[in-house]
mmCIF file of N, CA and C in Angstrom:
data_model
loop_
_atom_site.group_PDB
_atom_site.id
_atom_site.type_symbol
_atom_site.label_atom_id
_atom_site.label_comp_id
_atom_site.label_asym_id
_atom_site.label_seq_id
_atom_site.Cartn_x
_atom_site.Cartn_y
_atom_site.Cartn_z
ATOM 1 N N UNK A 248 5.978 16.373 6.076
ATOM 2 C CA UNK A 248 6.037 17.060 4.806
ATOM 3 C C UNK A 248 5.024 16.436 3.852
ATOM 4 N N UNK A 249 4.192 17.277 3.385
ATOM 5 C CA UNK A 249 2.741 16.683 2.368
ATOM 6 C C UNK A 249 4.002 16.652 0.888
ATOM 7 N N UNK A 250 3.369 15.473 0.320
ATOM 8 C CA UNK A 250 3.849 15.001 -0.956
ATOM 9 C C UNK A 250 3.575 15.896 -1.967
ATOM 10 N N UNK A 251 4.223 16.192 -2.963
ATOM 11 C CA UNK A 251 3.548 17.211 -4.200
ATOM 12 C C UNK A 251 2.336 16.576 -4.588
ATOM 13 N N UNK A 252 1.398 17.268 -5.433
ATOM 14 C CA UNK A 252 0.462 17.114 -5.926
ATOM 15 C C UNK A 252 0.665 16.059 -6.983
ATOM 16 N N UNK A 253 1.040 16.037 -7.356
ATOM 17 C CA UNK A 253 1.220 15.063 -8.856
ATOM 18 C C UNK A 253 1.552 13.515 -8.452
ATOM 19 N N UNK A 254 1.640 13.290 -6.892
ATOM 20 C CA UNK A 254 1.880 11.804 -6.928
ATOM 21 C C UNK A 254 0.546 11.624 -6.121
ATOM 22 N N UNK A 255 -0.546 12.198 -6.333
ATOM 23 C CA UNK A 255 -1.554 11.805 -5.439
ATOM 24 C C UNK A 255 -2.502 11.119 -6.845
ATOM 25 N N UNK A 256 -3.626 10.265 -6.202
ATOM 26 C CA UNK A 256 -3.766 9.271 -7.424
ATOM 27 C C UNK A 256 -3.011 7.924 -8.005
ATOM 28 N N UNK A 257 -2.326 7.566 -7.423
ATOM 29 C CA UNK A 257 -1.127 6.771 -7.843
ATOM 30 C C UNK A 257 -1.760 5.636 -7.452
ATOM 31 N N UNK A 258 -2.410 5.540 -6.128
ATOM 32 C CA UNK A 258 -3.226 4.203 -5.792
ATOM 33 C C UNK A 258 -3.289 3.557 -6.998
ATOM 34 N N UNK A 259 -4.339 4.107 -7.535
ATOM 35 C CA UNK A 259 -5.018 2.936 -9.112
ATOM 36 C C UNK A 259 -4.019 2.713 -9.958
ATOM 37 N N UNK A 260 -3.071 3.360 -9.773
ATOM 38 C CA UNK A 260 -2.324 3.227 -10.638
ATOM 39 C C UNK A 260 -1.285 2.110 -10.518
ATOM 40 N N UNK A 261 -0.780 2.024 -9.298
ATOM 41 C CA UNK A 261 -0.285 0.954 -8.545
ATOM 42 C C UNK A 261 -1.070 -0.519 -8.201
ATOM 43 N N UNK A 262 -1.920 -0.694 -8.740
ATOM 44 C CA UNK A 262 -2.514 -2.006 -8.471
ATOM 45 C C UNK A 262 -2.635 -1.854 -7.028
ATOM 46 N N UNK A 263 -3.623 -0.959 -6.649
ATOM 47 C CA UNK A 263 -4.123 -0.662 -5.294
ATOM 48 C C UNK A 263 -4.991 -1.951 -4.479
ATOM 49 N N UNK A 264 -4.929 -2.060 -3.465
ATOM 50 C CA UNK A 264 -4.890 -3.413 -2.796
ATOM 51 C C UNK A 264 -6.744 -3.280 -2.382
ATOM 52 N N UNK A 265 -7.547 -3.362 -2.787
ATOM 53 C CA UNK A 265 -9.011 -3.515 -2.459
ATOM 54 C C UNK A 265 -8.854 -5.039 -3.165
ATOM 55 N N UNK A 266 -9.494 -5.019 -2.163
ATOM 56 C CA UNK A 266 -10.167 -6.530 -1.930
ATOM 57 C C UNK A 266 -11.122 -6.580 -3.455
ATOM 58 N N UNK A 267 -11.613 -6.247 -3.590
ATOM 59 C CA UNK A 267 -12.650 -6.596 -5.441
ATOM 60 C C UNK A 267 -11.679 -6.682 -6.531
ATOM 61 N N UNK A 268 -10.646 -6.103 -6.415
ATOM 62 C CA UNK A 268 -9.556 -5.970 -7.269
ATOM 63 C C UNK A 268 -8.686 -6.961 -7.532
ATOM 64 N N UNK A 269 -8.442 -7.462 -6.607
ATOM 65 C CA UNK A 269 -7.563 -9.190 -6.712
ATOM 66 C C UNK A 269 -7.997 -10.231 -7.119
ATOM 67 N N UNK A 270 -6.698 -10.800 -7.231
ATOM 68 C CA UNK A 270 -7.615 -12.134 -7.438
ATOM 69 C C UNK A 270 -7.751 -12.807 -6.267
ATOM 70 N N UNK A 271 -8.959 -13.763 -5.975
ATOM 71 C CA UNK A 271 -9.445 -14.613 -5.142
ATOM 72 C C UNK A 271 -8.165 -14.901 -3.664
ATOM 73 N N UNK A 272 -7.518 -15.744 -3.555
ATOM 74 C CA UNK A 272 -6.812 -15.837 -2.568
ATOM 75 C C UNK A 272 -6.194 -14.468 -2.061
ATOM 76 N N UNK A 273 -5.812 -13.716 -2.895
ATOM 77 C CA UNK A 273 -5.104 -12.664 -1.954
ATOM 78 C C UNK A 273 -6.174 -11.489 -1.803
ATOM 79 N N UNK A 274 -7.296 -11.796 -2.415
ATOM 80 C CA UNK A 274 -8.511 -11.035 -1.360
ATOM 81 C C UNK A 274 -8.975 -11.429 -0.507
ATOM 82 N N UNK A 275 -9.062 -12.465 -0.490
ATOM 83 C CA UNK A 275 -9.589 -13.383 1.007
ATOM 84 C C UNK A 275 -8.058 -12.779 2.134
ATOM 85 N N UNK A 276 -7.307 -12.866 1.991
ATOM 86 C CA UNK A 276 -6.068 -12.384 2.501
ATOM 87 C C UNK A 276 -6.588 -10.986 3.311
ATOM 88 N N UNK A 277 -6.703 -10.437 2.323
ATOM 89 C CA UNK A 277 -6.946 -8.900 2.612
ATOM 90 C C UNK A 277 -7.839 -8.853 3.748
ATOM 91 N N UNK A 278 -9.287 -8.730 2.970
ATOM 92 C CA UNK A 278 -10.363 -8.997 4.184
ATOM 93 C C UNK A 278 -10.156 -9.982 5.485
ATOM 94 N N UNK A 279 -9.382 -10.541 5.564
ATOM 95 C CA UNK A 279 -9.139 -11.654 7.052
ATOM 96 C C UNK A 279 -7.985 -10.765 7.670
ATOM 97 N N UNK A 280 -7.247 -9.935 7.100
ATOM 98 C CA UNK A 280 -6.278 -9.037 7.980
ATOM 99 C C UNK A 280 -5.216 -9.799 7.796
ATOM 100 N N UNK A 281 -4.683 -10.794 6.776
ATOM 101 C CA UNK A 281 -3.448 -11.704 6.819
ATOM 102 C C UNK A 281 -2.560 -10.622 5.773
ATOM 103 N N UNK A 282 -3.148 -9.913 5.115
ATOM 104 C CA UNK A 282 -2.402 -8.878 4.399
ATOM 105 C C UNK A 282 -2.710 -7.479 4.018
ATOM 106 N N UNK A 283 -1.555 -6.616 4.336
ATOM 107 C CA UNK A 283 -1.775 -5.232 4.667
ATOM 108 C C UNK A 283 -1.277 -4.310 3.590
ATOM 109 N N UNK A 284 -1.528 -3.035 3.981
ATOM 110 C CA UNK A 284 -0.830 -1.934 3.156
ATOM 111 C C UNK A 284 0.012 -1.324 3.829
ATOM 112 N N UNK A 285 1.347 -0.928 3.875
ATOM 113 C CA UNK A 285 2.537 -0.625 4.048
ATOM 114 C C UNK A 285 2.335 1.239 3.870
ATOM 115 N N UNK A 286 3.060 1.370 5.053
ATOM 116 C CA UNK A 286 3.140 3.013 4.558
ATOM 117 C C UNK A 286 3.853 3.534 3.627
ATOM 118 N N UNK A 287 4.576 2.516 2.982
ATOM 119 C CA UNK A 287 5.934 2.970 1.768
ATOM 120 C C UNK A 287 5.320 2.749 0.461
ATOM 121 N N UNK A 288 4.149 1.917 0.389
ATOM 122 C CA UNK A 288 3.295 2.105 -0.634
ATOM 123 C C UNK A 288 3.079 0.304 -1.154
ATOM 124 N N UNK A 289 4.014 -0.079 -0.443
ATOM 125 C CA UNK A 289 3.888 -1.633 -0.388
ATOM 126 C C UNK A 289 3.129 -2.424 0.368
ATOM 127 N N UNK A 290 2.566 -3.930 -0.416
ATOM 128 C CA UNK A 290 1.683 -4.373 0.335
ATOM 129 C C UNK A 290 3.094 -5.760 1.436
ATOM 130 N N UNK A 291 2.269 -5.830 2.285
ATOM 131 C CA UNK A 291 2.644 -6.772 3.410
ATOM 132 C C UNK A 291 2.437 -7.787 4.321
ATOM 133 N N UNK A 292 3.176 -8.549 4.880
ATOM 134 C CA UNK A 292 2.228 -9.656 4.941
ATOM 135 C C UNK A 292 1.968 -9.570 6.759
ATOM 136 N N UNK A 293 0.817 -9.609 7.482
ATOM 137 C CA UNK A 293 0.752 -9.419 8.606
ATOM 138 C C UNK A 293 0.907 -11.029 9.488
ATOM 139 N N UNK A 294 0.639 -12.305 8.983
ATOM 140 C CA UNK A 294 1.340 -13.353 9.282
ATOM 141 C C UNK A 294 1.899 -14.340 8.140
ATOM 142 N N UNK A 295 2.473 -14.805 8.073
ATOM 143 C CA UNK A 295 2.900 -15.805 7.674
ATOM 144 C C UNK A 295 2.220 -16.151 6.129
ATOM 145 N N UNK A 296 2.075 -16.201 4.672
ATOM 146 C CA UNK A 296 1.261 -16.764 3.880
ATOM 147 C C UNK A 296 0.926 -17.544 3.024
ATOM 148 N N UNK A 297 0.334 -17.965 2.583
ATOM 149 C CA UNK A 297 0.445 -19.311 1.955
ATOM 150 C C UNK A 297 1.139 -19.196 0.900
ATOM 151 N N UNK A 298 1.677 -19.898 0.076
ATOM 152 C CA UNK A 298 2.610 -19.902 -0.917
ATOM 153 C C UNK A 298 1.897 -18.702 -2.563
ATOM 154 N N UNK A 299 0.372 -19.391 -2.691
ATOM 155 C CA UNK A 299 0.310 -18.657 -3.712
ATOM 156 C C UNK A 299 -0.287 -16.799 -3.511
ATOM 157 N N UNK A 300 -0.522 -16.474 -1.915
ATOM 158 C CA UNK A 300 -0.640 -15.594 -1.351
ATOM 159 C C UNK A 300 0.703 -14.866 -1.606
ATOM 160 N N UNK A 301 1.832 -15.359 -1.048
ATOM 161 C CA UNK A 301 2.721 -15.015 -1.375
ATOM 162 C C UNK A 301 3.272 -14.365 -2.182
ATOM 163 N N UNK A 302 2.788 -14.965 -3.570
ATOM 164 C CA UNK A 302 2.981 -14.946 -5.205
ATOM 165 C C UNK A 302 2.710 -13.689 -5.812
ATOM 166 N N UNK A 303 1.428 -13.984 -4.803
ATOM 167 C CA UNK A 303 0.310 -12.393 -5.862
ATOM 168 C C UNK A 303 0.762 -11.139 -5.271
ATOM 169 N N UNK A 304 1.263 -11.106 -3.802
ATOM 170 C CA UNK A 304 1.891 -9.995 -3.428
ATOM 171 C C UNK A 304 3.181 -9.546 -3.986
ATOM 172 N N UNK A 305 3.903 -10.477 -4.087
ATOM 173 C CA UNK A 305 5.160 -10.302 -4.997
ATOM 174 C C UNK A 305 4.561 -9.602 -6.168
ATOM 175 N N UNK A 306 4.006 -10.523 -6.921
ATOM 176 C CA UNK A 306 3.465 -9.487 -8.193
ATOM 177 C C UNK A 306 2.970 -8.221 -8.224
ATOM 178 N N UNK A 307 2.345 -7.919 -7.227
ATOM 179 C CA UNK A 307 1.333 -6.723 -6.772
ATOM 180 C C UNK A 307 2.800 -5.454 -6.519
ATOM 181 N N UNK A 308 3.689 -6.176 -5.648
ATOM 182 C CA UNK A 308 4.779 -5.349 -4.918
ATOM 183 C C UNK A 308 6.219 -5.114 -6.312
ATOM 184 N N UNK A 309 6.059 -5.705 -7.238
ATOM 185 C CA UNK A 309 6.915 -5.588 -8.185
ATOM 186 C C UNK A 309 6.783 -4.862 -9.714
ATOM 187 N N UNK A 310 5.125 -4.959 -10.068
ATOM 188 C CA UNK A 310 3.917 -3.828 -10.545
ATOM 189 C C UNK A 310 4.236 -2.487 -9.765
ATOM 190 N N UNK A 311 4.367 -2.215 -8.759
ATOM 191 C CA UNK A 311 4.472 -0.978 -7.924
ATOM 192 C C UNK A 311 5.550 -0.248 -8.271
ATOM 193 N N UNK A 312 6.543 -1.182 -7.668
ATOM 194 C CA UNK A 312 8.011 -0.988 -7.938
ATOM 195 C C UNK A 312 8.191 -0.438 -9.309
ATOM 196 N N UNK A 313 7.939 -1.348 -10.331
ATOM 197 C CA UNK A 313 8.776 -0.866 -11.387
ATOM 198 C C UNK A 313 7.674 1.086 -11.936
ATOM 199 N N UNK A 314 6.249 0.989 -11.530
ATOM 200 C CA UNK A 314 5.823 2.088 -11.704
ATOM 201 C C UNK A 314 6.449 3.524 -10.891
ATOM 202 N N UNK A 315 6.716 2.943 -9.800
ATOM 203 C CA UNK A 315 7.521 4.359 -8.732
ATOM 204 C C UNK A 315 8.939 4.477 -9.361
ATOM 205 N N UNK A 316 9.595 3.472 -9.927
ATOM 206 C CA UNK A 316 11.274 3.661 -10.650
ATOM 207 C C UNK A 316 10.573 4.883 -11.609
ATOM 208 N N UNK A 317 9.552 4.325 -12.932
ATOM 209 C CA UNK A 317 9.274 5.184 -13.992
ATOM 210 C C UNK A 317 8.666 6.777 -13.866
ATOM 211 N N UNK A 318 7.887 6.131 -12.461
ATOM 212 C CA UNK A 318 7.591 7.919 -12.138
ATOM 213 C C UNK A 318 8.489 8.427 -11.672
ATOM 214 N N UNK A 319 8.896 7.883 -10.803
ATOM 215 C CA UNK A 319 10.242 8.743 -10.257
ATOM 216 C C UNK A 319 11.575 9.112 -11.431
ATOM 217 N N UNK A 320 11.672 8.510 -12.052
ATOM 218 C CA UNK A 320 12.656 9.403 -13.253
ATOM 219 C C UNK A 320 11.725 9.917 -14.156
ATOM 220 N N UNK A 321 10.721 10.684 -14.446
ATOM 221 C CA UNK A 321 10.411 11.781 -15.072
ATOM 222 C C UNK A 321 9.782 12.751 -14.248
ATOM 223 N N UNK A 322 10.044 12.259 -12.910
ATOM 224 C CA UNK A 322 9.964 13.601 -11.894
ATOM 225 C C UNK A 322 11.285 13.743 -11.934
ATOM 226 N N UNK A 323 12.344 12.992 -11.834
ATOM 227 C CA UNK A 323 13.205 13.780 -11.210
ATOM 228 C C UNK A 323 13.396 13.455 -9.808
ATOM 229 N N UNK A 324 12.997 12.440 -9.121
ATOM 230 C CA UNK A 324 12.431 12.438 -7.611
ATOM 231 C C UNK A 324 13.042 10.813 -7.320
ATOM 232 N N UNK A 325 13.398 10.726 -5.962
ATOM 233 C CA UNK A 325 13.767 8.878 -5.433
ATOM 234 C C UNK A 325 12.323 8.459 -5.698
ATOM 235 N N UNK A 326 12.242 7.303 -5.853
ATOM 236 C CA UNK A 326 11.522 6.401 -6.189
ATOM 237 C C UNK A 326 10.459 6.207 -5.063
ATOM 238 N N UNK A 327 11.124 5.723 -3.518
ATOM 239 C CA UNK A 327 10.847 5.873 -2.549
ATOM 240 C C UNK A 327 9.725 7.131 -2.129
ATOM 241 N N UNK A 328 10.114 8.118 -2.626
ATOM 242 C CA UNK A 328 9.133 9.295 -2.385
ATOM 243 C C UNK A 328 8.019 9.001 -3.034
ATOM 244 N N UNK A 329 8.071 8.473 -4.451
ATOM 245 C CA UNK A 329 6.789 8.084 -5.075
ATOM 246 C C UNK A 329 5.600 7.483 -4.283
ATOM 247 N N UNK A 330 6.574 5.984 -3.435
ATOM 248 C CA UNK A 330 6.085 4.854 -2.808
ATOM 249 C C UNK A 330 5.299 5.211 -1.197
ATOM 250 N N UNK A 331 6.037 6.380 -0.919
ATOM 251 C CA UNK A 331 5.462 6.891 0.206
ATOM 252 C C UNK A 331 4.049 7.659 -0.509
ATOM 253 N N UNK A 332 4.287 8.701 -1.105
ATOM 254 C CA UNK A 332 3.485 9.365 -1.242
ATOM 255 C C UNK A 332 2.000 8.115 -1.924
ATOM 256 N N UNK A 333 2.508 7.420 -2.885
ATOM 257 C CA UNK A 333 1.169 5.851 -2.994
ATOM 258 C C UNK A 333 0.933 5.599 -1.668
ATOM 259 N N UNK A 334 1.561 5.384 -0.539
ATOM 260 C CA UNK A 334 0.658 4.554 0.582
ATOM 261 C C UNK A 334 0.175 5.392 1.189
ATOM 262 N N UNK A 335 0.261 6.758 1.268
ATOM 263 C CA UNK A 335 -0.844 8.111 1.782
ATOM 264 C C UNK A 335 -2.471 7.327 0.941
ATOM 265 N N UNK A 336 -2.423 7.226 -0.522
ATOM 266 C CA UNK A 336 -3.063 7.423 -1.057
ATOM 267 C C UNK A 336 -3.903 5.946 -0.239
ATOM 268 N N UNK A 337 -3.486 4.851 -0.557
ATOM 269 C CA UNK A 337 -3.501 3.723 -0.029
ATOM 270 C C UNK A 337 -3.995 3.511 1.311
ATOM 271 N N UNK A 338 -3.816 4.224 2.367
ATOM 272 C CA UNK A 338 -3.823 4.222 3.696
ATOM 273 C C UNK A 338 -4.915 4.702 3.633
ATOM 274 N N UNK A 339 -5.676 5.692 3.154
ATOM 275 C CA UNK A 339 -6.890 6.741 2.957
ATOM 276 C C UNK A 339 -7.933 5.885 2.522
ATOM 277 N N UNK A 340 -7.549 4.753 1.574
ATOM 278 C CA UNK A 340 -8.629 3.870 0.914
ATOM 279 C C UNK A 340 -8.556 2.486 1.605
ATOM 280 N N UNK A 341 -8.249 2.342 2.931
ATOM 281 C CA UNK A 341 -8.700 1.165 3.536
ATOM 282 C C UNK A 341 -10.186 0.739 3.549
ATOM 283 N N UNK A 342 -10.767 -0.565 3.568
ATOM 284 C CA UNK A 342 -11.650 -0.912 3.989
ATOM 285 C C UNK A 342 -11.889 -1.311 5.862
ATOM 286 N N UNK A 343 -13.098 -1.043 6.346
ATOM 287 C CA UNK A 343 -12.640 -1.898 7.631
ATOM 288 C C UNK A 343 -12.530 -3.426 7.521
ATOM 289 N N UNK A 344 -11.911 -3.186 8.842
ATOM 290 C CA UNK A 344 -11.197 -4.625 9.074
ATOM 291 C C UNK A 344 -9.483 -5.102 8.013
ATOM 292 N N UNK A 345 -9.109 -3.986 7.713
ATOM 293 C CA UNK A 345 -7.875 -4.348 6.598
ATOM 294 C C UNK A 345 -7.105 -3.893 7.167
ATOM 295 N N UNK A 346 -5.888 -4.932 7.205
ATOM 296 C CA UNK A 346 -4.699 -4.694 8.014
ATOM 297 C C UNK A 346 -3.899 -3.281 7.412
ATOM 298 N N UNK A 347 -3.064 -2.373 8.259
ATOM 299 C CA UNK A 347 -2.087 -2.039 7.594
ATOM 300 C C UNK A 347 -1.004 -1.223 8.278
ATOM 301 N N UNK A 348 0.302 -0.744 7.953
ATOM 302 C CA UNK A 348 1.330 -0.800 8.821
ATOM 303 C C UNK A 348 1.627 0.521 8.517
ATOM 304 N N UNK A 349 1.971 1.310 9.683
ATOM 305 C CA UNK A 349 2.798 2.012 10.288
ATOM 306 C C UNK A 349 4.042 2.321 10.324
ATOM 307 N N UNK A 350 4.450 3.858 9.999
ATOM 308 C CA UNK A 350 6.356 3.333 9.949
ATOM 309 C C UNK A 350 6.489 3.396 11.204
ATOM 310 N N UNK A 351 6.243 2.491 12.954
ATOM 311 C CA UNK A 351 6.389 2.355 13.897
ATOM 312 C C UNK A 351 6.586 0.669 13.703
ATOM 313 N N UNK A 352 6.179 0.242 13.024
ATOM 314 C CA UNK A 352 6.335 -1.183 12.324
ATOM 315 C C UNK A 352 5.045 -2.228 13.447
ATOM 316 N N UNK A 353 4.039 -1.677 13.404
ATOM 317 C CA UNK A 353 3.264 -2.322 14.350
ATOM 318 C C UNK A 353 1.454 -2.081 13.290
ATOM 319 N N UNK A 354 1.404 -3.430 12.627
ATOM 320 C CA UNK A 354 0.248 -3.828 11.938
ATOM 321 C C UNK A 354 -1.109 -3.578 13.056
ATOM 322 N N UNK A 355 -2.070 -2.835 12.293
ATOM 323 C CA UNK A 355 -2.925 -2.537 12.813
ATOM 324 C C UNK A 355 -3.949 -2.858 11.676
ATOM 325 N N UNK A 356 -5.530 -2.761 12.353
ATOM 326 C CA UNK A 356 -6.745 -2.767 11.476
ATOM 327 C C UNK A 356 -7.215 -2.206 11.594
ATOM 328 N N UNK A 357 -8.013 -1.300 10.132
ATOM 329 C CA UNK A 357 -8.335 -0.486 10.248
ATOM 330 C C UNK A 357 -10.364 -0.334 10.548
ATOM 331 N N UNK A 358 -10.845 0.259 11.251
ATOM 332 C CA UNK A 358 -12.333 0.304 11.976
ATOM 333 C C UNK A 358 -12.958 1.397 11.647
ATOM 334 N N UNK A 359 -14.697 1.289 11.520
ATOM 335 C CA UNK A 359 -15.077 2.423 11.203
ATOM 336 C C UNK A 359 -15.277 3.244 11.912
ATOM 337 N N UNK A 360 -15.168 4.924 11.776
ATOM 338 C CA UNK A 360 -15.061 5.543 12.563
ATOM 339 C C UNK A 360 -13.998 6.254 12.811
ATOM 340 N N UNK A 361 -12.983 5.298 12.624
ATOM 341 C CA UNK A 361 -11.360 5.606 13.005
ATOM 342 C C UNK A 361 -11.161 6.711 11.593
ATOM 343 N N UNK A 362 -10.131 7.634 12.449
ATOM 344 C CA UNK A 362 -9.339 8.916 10.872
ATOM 345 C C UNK A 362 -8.422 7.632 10.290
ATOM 346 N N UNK A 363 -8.990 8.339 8.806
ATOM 347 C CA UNK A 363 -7.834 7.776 7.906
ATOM 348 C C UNK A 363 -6.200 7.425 8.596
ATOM 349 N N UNK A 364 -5.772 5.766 8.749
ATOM 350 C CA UNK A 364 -4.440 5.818 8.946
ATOM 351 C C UNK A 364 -3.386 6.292 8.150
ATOM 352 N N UNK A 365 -2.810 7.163 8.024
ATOM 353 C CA UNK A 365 -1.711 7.857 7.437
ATOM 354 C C UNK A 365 -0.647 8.645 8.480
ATOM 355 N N UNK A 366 0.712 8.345 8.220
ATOM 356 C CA UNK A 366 1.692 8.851 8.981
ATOM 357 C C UNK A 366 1.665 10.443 8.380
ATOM 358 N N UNK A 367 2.390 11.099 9.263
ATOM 359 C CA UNK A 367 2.309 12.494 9.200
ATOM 360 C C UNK A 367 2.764 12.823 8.583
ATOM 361 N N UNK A 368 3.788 12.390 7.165
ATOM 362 C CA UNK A 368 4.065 12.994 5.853
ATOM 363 C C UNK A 368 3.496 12.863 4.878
ATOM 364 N N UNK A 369 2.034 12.101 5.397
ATOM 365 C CA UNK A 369 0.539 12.922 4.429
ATOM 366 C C UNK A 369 -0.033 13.524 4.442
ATOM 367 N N UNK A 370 0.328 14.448 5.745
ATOM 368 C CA UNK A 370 -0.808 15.878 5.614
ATOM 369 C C UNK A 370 -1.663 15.455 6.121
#
């Protein structure tokens, strides 16, 4: 099922996970494949991370959160739907070599060449 129109764009809005955008450690993260984008619109950690890696994802993942609660009550809509419909957006704007997950729960990287990773309730 494709998401309504009105939650597309949400990436930027969500403190979308590109590597130029972070700060220092959790871009180095990114680009090495130690941290991913989540198909629920959340970022994730593909091993283990260092403490202040840790930190910035929390922050990154709690920025998200409280934006999908606020959109989602003046849609009218679960929150969750927001968060899905962000990691369509998210999944579309990988760089290569950037980890990111699957609702099969199996972290992958993404290569050039390869179609946009997005599960099939992005259209």
């Amino acid at each position: 099922m494709k998401p309504p129109g009105w939650l597309f764009g949400l990436a930027l809005l969500a403190g979308g996970a590109t590597a130029s955008a972070q700060p220092a450690p959790l871009a180095l993260a990114i680009r090495a494949g130690q941290v991913g984008e989540r198909f629920d619109g959340y970022m994730g950690f593909v091993v283990p991370p260092s403490p202040e890696v840790r930190r910035q994802v929390a922050a990154v993942n709690l920025r998200r959160r409280n934006l999908y609660i606020e959109l989602a009550g003046r849609r009218n809509v679960n929150p969750a739907v927001v968060g899905v419909a962000t990691g369509c957006q998210l999944l579309r704007q990988l760089s290569p070599g950037e980890a990111y997950l699957l609702p099969d729960g199996k972290w992958r990287r993404w290569t050039p060449g390869q179609q946009a990773p997005v599960p099939e309730q992005c259209g």
